[in-house]
Structure formats: C-alpha cells, structure tokens
XYZ file of C-alpha atoms in Angstrom:
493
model
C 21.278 -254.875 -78.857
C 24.686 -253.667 -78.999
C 27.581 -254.159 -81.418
C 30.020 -256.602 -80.648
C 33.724 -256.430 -79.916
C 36.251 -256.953 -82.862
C 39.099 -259.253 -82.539
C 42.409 -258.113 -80.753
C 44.167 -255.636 -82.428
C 41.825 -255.939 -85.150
C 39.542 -252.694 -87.211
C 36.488 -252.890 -89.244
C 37.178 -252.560 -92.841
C 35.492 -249.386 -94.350
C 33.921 -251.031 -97.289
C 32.289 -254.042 -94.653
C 28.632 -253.575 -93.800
C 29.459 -252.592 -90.518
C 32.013 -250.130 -91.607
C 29.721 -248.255 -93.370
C 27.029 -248.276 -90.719
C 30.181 -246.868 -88.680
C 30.991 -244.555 -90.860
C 27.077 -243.580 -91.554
C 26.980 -243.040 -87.434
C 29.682 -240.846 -87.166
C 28.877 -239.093 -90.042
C 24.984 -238.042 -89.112
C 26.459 -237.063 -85.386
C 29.117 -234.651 -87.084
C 27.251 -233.458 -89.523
C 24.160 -232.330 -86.781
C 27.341 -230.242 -85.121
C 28.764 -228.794 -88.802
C 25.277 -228.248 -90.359
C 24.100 -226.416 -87.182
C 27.315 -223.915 -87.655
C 26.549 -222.884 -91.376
C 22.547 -223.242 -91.290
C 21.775 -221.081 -88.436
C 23.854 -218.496 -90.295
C 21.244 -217.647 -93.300
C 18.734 -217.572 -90.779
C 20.135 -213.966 -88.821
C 18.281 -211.293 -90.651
C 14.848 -213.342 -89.823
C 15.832 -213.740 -86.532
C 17.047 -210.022 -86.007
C 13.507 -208.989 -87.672
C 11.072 -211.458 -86.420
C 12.457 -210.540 -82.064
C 13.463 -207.154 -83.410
C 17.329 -207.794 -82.384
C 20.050 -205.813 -83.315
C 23.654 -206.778 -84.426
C 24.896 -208.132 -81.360
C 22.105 -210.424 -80.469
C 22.723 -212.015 -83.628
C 26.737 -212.684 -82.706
C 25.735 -213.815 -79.316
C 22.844 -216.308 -81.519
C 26.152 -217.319 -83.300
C 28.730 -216.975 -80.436
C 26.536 -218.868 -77.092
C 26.488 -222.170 -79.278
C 30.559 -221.513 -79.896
C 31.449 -220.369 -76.557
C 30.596 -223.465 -74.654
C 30.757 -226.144 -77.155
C 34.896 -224.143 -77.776
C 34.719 -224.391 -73.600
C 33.675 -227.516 -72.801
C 34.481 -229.591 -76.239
C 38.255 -230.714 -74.265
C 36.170 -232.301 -71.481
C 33.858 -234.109 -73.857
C 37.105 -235.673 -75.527
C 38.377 -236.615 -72.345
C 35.030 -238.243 -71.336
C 34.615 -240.282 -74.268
C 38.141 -241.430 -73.931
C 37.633 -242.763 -70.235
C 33.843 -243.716 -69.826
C 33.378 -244.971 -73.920
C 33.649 -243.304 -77.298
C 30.107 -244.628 -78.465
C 28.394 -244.165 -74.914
C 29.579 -240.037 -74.763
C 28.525 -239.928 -78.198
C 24.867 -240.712 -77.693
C 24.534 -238.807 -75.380
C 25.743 -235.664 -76.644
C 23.536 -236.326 -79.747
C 20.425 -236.357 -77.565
C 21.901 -233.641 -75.479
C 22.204 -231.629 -78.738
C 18.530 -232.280 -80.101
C 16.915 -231.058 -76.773
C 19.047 -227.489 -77.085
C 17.810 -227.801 -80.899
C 13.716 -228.363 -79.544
C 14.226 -225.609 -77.105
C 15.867 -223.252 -79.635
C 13.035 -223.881 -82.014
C 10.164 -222.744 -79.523
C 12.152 -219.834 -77.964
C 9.614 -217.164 -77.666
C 12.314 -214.157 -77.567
C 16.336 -213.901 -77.696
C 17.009 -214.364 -73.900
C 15.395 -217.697 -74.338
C 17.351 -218.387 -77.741
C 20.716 -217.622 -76.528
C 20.335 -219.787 -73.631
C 18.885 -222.607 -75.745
C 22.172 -222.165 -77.918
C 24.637 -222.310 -75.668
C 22.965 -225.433 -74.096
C 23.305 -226.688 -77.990
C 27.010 -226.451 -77.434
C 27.163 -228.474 -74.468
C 25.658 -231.269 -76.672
C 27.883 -230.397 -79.416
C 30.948 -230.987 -77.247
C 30.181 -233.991 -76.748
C 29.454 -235.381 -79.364
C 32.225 -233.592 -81.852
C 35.080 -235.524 -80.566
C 33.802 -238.498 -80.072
C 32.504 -238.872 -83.945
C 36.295 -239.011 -85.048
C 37.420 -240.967 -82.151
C 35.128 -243.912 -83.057
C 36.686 -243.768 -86.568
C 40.194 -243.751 -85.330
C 39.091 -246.275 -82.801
C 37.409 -248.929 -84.542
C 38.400 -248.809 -88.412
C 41.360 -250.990 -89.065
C 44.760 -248.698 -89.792
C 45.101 -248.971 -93.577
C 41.529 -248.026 -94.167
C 41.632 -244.620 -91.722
C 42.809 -242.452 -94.037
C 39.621 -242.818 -96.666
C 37.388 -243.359 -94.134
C 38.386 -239.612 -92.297
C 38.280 -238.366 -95.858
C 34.779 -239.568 -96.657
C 33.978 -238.212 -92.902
C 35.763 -234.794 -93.645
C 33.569 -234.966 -97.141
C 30.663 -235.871 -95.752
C 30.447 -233.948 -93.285
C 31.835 -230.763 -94.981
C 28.446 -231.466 -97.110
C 26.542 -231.559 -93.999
C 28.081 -228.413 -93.485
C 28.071 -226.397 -96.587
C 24.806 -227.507 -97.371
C 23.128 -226.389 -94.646
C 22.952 -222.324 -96.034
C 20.654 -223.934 -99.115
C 18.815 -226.177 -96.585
C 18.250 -222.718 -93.923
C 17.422 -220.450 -96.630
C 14.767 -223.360 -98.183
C 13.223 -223.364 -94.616
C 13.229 -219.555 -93.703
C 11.140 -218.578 -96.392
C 9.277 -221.611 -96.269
C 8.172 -222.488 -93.085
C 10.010 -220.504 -90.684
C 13.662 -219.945 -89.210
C 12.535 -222.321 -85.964
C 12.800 -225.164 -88.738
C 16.192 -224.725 -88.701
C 16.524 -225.846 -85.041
C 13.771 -228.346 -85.470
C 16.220 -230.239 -88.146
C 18.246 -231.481 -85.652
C 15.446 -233.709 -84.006
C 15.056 -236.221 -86.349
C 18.581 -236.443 -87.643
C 18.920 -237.416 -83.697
C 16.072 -240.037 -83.934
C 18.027 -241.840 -86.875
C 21.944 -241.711 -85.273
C 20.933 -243.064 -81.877
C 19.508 -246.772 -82.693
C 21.927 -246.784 -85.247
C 25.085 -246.099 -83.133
C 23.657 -248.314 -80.044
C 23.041 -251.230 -82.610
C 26.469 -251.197 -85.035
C 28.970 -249.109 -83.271
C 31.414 -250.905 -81.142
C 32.259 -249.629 -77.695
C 35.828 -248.562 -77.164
C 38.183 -246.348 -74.545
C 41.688 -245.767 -73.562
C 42.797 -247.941 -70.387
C 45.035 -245.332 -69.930
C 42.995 -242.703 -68.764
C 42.252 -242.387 -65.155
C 42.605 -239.944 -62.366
C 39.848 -236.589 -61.797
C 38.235 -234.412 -63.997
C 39.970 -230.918 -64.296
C 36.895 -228.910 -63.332
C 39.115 -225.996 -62.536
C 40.906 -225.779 -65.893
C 37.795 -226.545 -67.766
C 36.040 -223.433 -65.539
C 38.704 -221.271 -66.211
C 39.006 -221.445 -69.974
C 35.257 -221.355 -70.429
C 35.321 -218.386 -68.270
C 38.295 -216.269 -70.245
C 36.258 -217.001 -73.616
C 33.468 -215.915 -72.520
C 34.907 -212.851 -70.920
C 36.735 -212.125 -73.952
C 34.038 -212.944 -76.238
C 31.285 -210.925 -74.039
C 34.558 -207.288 -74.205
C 34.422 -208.012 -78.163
C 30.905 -207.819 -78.861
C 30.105 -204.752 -76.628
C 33.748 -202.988 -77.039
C 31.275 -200.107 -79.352
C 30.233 -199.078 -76.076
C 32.954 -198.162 -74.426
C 31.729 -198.983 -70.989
C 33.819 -199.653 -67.664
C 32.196 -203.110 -67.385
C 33.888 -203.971 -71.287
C 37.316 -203.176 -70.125
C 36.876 -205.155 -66.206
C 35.824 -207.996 -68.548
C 38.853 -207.923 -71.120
C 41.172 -207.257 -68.132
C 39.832 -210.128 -66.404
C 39.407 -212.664 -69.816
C 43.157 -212.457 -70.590
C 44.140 -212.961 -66.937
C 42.058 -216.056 -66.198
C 43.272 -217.390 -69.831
C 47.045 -216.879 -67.905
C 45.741 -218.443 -64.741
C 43.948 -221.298 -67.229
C 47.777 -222.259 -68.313
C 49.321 -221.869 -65.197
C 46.453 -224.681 -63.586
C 47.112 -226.953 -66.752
C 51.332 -226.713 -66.107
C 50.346 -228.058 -62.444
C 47.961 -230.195 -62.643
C 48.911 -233.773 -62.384
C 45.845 -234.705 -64.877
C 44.946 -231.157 -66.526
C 41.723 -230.949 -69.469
C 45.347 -230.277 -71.823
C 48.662 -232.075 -70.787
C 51.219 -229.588 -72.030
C 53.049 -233.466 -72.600
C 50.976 -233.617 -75.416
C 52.171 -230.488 -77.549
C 56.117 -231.785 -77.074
C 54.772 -232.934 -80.993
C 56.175 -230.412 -83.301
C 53.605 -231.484 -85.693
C 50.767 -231.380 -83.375
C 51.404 -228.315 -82.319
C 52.130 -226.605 -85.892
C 49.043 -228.134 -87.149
C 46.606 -226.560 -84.238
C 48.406 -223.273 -85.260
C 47.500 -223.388 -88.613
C 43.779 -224.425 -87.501
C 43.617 -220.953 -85.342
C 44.526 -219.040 -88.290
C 42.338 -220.862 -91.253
C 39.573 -221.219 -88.948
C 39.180 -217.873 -87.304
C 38.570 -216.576 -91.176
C 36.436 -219.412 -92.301
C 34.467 -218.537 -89.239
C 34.672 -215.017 -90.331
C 33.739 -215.977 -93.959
C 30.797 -217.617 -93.662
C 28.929 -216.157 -90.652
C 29.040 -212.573 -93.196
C 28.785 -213.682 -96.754
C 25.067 -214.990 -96.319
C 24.736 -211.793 -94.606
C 26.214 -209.844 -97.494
C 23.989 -211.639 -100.079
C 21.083 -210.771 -98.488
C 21.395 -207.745 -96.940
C 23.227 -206.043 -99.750
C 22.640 -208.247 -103.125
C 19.146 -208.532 -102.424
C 19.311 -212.137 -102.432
C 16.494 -214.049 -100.495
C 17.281 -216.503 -97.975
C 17.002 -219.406 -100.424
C 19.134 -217.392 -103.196
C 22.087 -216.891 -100.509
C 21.882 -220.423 -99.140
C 21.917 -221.849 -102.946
C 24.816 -220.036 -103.798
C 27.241 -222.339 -101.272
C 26.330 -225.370 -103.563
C 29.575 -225.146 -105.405
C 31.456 -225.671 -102.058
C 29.439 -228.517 -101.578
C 29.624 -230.576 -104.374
C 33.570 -229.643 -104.309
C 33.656 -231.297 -101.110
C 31.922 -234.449 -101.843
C 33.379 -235.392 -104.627
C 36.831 -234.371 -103.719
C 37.763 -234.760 -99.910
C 38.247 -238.438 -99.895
C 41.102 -238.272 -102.313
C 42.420 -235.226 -100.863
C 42.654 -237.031 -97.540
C 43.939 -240.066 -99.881
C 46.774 -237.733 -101.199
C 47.688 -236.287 -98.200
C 49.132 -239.530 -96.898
C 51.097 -239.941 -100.062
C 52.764 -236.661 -99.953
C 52.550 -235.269 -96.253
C 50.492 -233.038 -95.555
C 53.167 -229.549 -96.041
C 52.105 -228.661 -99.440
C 47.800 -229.315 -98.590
C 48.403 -227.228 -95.856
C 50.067 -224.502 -97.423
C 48.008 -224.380 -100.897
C 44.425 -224.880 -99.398
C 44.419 -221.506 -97.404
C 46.054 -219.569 -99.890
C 43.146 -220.749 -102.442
C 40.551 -219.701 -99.569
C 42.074 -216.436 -99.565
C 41.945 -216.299 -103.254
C 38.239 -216.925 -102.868
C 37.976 -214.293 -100.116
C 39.373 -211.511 -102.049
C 36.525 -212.219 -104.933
C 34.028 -211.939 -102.441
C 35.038 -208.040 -102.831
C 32.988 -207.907 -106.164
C 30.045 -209.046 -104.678
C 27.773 -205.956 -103.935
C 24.653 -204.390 -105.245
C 22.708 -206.430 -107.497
C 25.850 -208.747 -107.851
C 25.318 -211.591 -110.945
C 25.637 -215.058 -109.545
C 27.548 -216.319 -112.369
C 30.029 -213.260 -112.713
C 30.649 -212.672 -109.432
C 29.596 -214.728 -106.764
C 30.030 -218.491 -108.455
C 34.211 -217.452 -109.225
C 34.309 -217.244 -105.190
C 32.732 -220.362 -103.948
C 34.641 -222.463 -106.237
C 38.175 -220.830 -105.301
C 36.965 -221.385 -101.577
C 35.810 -224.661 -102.577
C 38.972 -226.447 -103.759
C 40.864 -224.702 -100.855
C 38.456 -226.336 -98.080
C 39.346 -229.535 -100.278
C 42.517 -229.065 -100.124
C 42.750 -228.408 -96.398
C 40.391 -230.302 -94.133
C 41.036 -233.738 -94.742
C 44.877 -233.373 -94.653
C 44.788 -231.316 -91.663
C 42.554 -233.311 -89.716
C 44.857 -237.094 -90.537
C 48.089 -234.751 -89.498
C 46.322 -233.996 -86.002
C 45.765 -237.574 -85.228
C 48.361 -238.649 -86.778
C 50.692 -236.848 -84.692
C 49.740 -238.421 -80.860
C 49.631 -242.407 -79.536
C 46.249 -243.673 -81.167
C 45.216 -244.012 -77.409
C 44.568 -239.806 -77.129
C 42.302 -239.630 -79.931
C 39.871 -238.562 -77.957
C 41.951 -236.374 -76.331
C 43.674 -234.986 -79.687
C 40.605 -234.594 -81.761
C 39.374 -232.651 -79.039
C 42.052 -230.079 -78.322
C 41.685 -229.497 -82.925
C 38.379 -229.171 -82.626
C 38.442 -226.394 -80.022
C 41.569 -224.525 -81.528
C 38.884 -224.311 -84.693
C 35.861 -223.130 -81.937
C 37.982 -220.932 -80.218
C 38.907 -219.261 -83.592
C 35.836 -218.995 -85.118
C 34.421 -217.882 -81.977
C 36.882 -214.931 -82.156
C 36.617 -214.239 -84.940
C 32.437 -213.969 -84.793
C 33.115 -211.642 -82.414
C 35.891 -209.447 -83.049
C 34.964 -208.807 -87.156
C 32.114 -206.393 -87.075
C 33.938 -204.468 -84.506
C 37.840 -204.614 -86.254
C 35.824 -203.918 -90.259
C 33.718 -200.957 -88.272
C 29.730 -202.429 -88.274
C 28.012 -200.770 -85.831
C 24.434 -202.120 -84.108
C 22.289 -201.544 -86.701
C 24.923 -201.888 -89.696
C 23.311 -204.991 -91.019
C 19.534 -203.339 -91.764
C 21.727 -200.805 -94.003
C 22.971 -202.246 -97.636
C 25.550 -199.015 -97.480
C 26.867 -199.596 -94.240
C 27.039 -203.101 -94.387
C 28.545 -203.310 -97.777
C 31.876 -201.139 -96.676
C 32.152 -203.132 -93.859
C 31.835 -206.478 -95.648
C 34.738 -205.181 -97.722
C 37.331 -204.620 -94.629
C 36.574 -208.068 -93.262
C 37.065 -209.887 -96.458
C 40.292 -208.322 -96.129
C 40.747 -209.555 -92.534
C 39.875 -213.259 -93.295
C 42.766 -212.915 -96.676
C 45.288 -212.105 -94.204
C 44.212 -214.921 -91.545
C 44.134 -217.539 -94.311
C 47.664 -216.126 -95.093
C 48.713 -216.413 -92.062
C 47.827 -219.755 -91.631
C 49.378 -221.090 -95.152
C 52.780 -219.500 -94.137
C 52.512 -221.073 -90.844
C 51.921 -224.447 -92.228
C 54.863 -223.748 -94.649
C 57.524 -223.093 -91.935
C 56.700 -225.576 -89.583
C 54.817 -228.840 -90.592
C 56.779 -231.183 -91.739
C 56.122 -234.910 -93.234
C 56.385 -237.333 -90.672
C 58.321 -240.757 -91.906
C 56.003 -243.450 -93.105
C 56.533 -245.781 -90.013
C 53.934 -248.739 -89.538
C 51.912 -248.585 -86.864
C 50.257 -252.028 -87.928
C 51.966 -254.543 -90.204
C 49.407 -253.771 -92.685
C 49.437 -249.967 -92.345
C 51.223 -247.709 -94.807
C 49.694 -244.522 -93.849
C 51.970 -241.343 -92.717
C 52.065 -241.816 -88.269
C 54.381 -239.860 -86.181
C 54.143 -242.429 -83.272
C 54.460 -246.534 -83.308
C 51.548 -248.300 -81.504
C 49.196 -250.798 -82.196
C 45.474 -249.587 -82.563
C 43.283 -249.180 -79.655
C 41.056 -252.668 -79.175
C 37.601 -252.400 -79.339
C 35.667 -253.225 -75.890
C 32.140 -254.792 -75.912
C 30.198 -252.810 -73.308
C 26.820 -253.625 -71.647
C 23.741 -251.716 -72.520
C-alpha cells in the first residue's frame, strides 16, 4: 500500500500523523548516511589491529565510502528528481544496507574498502532524496521546523554514533558497526512505501550526464588516491595528481557544454547559493578533519577505550537535539548572515581546546570545554545553512540543490580525510605511537581553526538575507525565488 497524493498545491502539516511518519522516514534514511560517517570513526584502531593495517588503510576505510557517495551523490539528486523522490530513496536505503552486510563480514581490508565504497553508492542515493521529500511534501510554513528537527535529528544520528561504535567495539566487535545499518533499513523501507507520498519535478527530462558524473568521480579519486600516498614520493603519486586536477578542468569544461550537465552552471547565477556551498567547503573540510582524529586522539593518546572516546561526543549530541529546531526556527527570522558567521567561529573555538587534550587528559577539565564549544557552533550552523541552500533555487531543483550541498560537504571532508595526516606530518605508523600522534594531532587542530575561519569570514562577506517574499499565501519563511510548491504525485507500486 502506498501513500496517497495530497491535494494541489497542498503540504502535509508537520505536527499531522502523516507528517511525522514523513518526517520519521526521512529522518531514519539520513541518519543511516550521518551515523555511518561518525561511527565507523571510533572503530579505526580495531580495525588497523584486528587486519594489521596501517595509517592509510584506515583513510581509504574512511575515504572509499566518501569518494563515491561525494562522486555519485549529484546523480542520485538528479534521479530522485526525475524517476521519484520516495522511489530513489528506497532504494538507496537497501542499496546502503547490502554495502553495510558486506562490510560487516569482510574477511581482510581489500574486501572492506570495496564494501565501503559500494556503501557510498547507497548513500548517494539516498542523502538527497531524504531532504527532497521534506521540501517536497511538507506544506511551506511548516519547512523550516521540520528541516530543523531533520538537521537535529539527524545531527543525533550522527554525533551519537562515536558512543554507539565505541559501545559495540569493545562489546561485540567493530563488524557491529556495519551490521547497524541492517535493521535501521528493515524499519525505513515499509515505512516510507506505506506513508511517504511520491513526488518529482516535471521539469526534468533529457539524458543522464554519464560523462560529467565519470569525470568528477575520477579527479576525486585521483586526487584523493596522490594525498594519501604523497609520503611516498613515487612517480605514480605525481601522474595521479597531474591527471586529478586536469580531469577536474575537463569535468567543468563538459558541464559548461552540456545541454543537460550532472551541475547546470544556470544554477549557481544565485549569489546565495553559491556563497552558501562556499562556506560548506570550508566548515566541512574541518569538521571532517575534526572528527575522523579526535576519537583517534582519545584513544590513541588519552588512553581512552573505545566506549570512553565515543561517550565523550554526548555533549554535541544533546546540544543538537534540543537546540537545532529553533536554530533553524531563528534562522528564518533573522537570515541566515549572522548563524553562518558565529557557528564556525564557535567550532573553531572548540577546535583550539582540543589542544589540551593529551596524555591522561581529565574529561571534565579538558575534553567536556571542547565538545560543548563545538556543540553550540554545529547548532548554530547546520540548520541555517541547510534552509539558505534550498532556499536559494525554484522548489522544483531540490533534488538537484540538496544534492550539489551535500557533495560540496563530501568533497570537503573527503579532502580533508586525506590531505590532514599528510599537511600535520603523521606518517604510516603515526597512530600506534601516543608521541607521534599527539604532535601531529596538535598541527591539524590548527588546520581545522583556520578552515572554520575561513568559512565564517566567507559567510560574512557574501551571504546575504534574502527578502521575505511568499512563495505560498500562507508562507512567511525567508525564499529567494517565487513559486508554488512542488505537487505531490501518487505513484503505483
């Protein structure tokens, strides 16, 4: 049984039953993507020990699931757009939860990596399409709670999974953390099929760009693959670096072209659209950054067990869900300028004390101080910045918009996976050394300050409030474009 179509030009209201079964759906789907990014994390020096890996396997455990969900995440927004929001999403959530079962019986890292970056084919499709159903099928006055209780929610999803990891590594075993995903996948499916109305944009049409979609995989990978094995100076690291950065120039030159590219450079003529993804680069390369080595840090060096480090993100979580839906709430009243400049500066503050964390670091003293400053500023950011994305482009490209956001955040935390042990000066076998590892940590807490930064002076100097102009009759939320919302379709099956 499927859900049925909404009136014309009608939305679900959030606080109906099947608003909240909506909101329930996209949130599971999302949070299978986020939780998978920050529980896989505490789960690296198990992995490294248990297939005897060193440094680099454990960016590439990190970086395979990045690269091609960051690849291929563009396409999966412009498939849900065209062929159904609620039809793509299924089946990248079942896509997803096979990559999770293979991941969890991989007998050695080969078989891992290859299981993770078949994880981020799943993961690109289903990323997109969980916002795109909200923006689809949630009436226009009610959008702007309902993406801050998805931004909450699903930031929980995400900063809960280092407690959940580190629970199962010493319990049962880091394959539980891939397991997860299985039956997560066994509730979201019925539940989407059953409540979720079908919707897509009439507008899209025409053929996939397969060649811009092959060549921007290709470049990141390229680039990704000269990062992690720059320490060895080889011939074959420079051919690849050479070769990334020229199919990333061939990538735009295809898109320019193209009369339907994966990215229609139409779509960046919005000032704000474009300022926004900038600032999402910058705050998400070193949130990226942050998170993949702090876990790291509190084991390795602190002496924390897997469990300890997880438990310590808890502040960040319970920041996050009791705060993000009236963050996204006050973002509409004020623009989002000042959210966007004020959140990363507080992450940086909470990067820089990170530096006190070392040796036998005190929870309380040292460690606690941190996660809270980083707290609030993920408050403060994620909700606004993800309204002022889709708020910024015709309701009809939310596929399409939510898409090209969610793989300016891939792409930068893929980077930034990749190029931090080698910029902060960890070698191979840095992270079975407390010494090594520690002076390391340091420089890279350093890096992320200056991306977060980076990103609140960007956000500063170029987004700007757009005027409150109605895009419904009963809509008083912030929109930079005037259309009615996208209709609902019943679909068959």
């Amino acid at each position: 049984m499927t859900a049925p179509a909404e009136p014309s030009g009608a939305g679900v209201p959030i606080a109906s039953a099947r608003g909240r079964w909506i909101l329930l759906t996209t949130v599971l789907g999302s949070t299978m993507a986020m939780l998978d990014g920050t529980v896989v994390n505490v789960a690296l020096p198990r992995i490294g020990e248990d297939l005897d890996a060193d440094l680099a396997v454990l960016q590439w455990t990190v970086n395979a699931y990045l690269l091609t969900l960051a690849g291929l995440i563009l396409v999966g927004g412009s498939l849900s757009d065209r062929f159904g929001r609620r039809r793509i999403f299924v089946l990248g959530v079942v896509w997803f939860a096979v990559g999770s079962l293979l991941c969890g019986i991989a007998p050695n890292a080969g078989v891992l990596i290859a299981a993770r970056a078949l994880q981020g084919v799943g993961g690109a499709l289903l990323a997109p399409g969980s916002l795109a159903l909200i923006q689809a099928s949630i009436r226009p006055e009610d959008r702007g709670r309902a993406i801050g209780l998805w931004s909450g929610l699903g930031g929980v999803g995400a900063a809960v999974g280092p407690f959940l990891g580190g629970w199962l590594v010493d319990g049962p075993g880091w394959r539980w953390v891939f397991l997860l995903n299985v039956p997560l996948a066994a509730v979201c499916v019925p539940v989407a099929l059953r409540h979720v109305p079908e919707s897509r944009d009439p507008q899209a049409h025409g053929r996939f760009d397969v060649a811009g979609a092959a060549l921007g995989a290709s470049s990141l990978g390229l680039v990704t693959y000269a990062l992690i094995e720059a320490r060895s100076g080889a011939p074959a690291v420079i051919v690849a670096a050479l070769l990334g950065v020229l199919l990333g120039i061939a990538f735009v030159y295809v898109e320019r072209r193209r009369p339907d590219p994966m990215v229609p450079p139409d779509i960046f003529a919005s000032r704000l659209f474009t300022a926004v993804n900038l600032v999402t680069l910058c705050v998400y390369a070193a949130i990226g950054g942050f998170f993949f080595l702090v876990v790291l840090q509190l084991q390795v060096v602190s002496g924390y067990s897997a469990l300890a480090a997880g438990a310590a993100m808890l502040p960040t979580t319970l920041l996050m869900l009791l705060l993000s839906a009236r963050s996204g709430e006050l973002g509409e009243r004020i623009g989002p300028r000042l959210p966007l400049t004020v959140g990363p500066l507080l992450c940086a503050g909470g990067t820089l004390l990170m530096l006190r964390v070392g040796p036998a670091a005190s929870y309380v003293r040292d460690v606690l101080p941190a996660m809270v400053v980083m707290g609030m500023g993920l408050v403060a950011l994620v909700a606004p910045l993800t309204s002022t994305v889709l708020a910024s482009v015709d309701p009809g490209r939310a596929g399409l918009a939510s898409g090209i956001n969610n793989a300016a955040a891939r792409v930068a935390g893929l980077l930034a996976v990749a190029a931090l042990p080698l910029l902060s000066g960890m070698g191979p076998e840095s992270y079975r050394s407390a010494t090594q590892f520690d002076a390391a940590f340091g420089r890279a807490m350093l890096w992320c300050t200056g991306a977060f930064v980076a990103g609140a002076a960007l956000a500063w100097a170029t987004v700007r409030s757009p005027a409150p102009e109605a895009c419904h009759p009963q809509c008083h939320t912030y929109c930079a474009v005037s259309a009615p919302p996208l209709e609902p379709r019943e679909e068959s099956g």
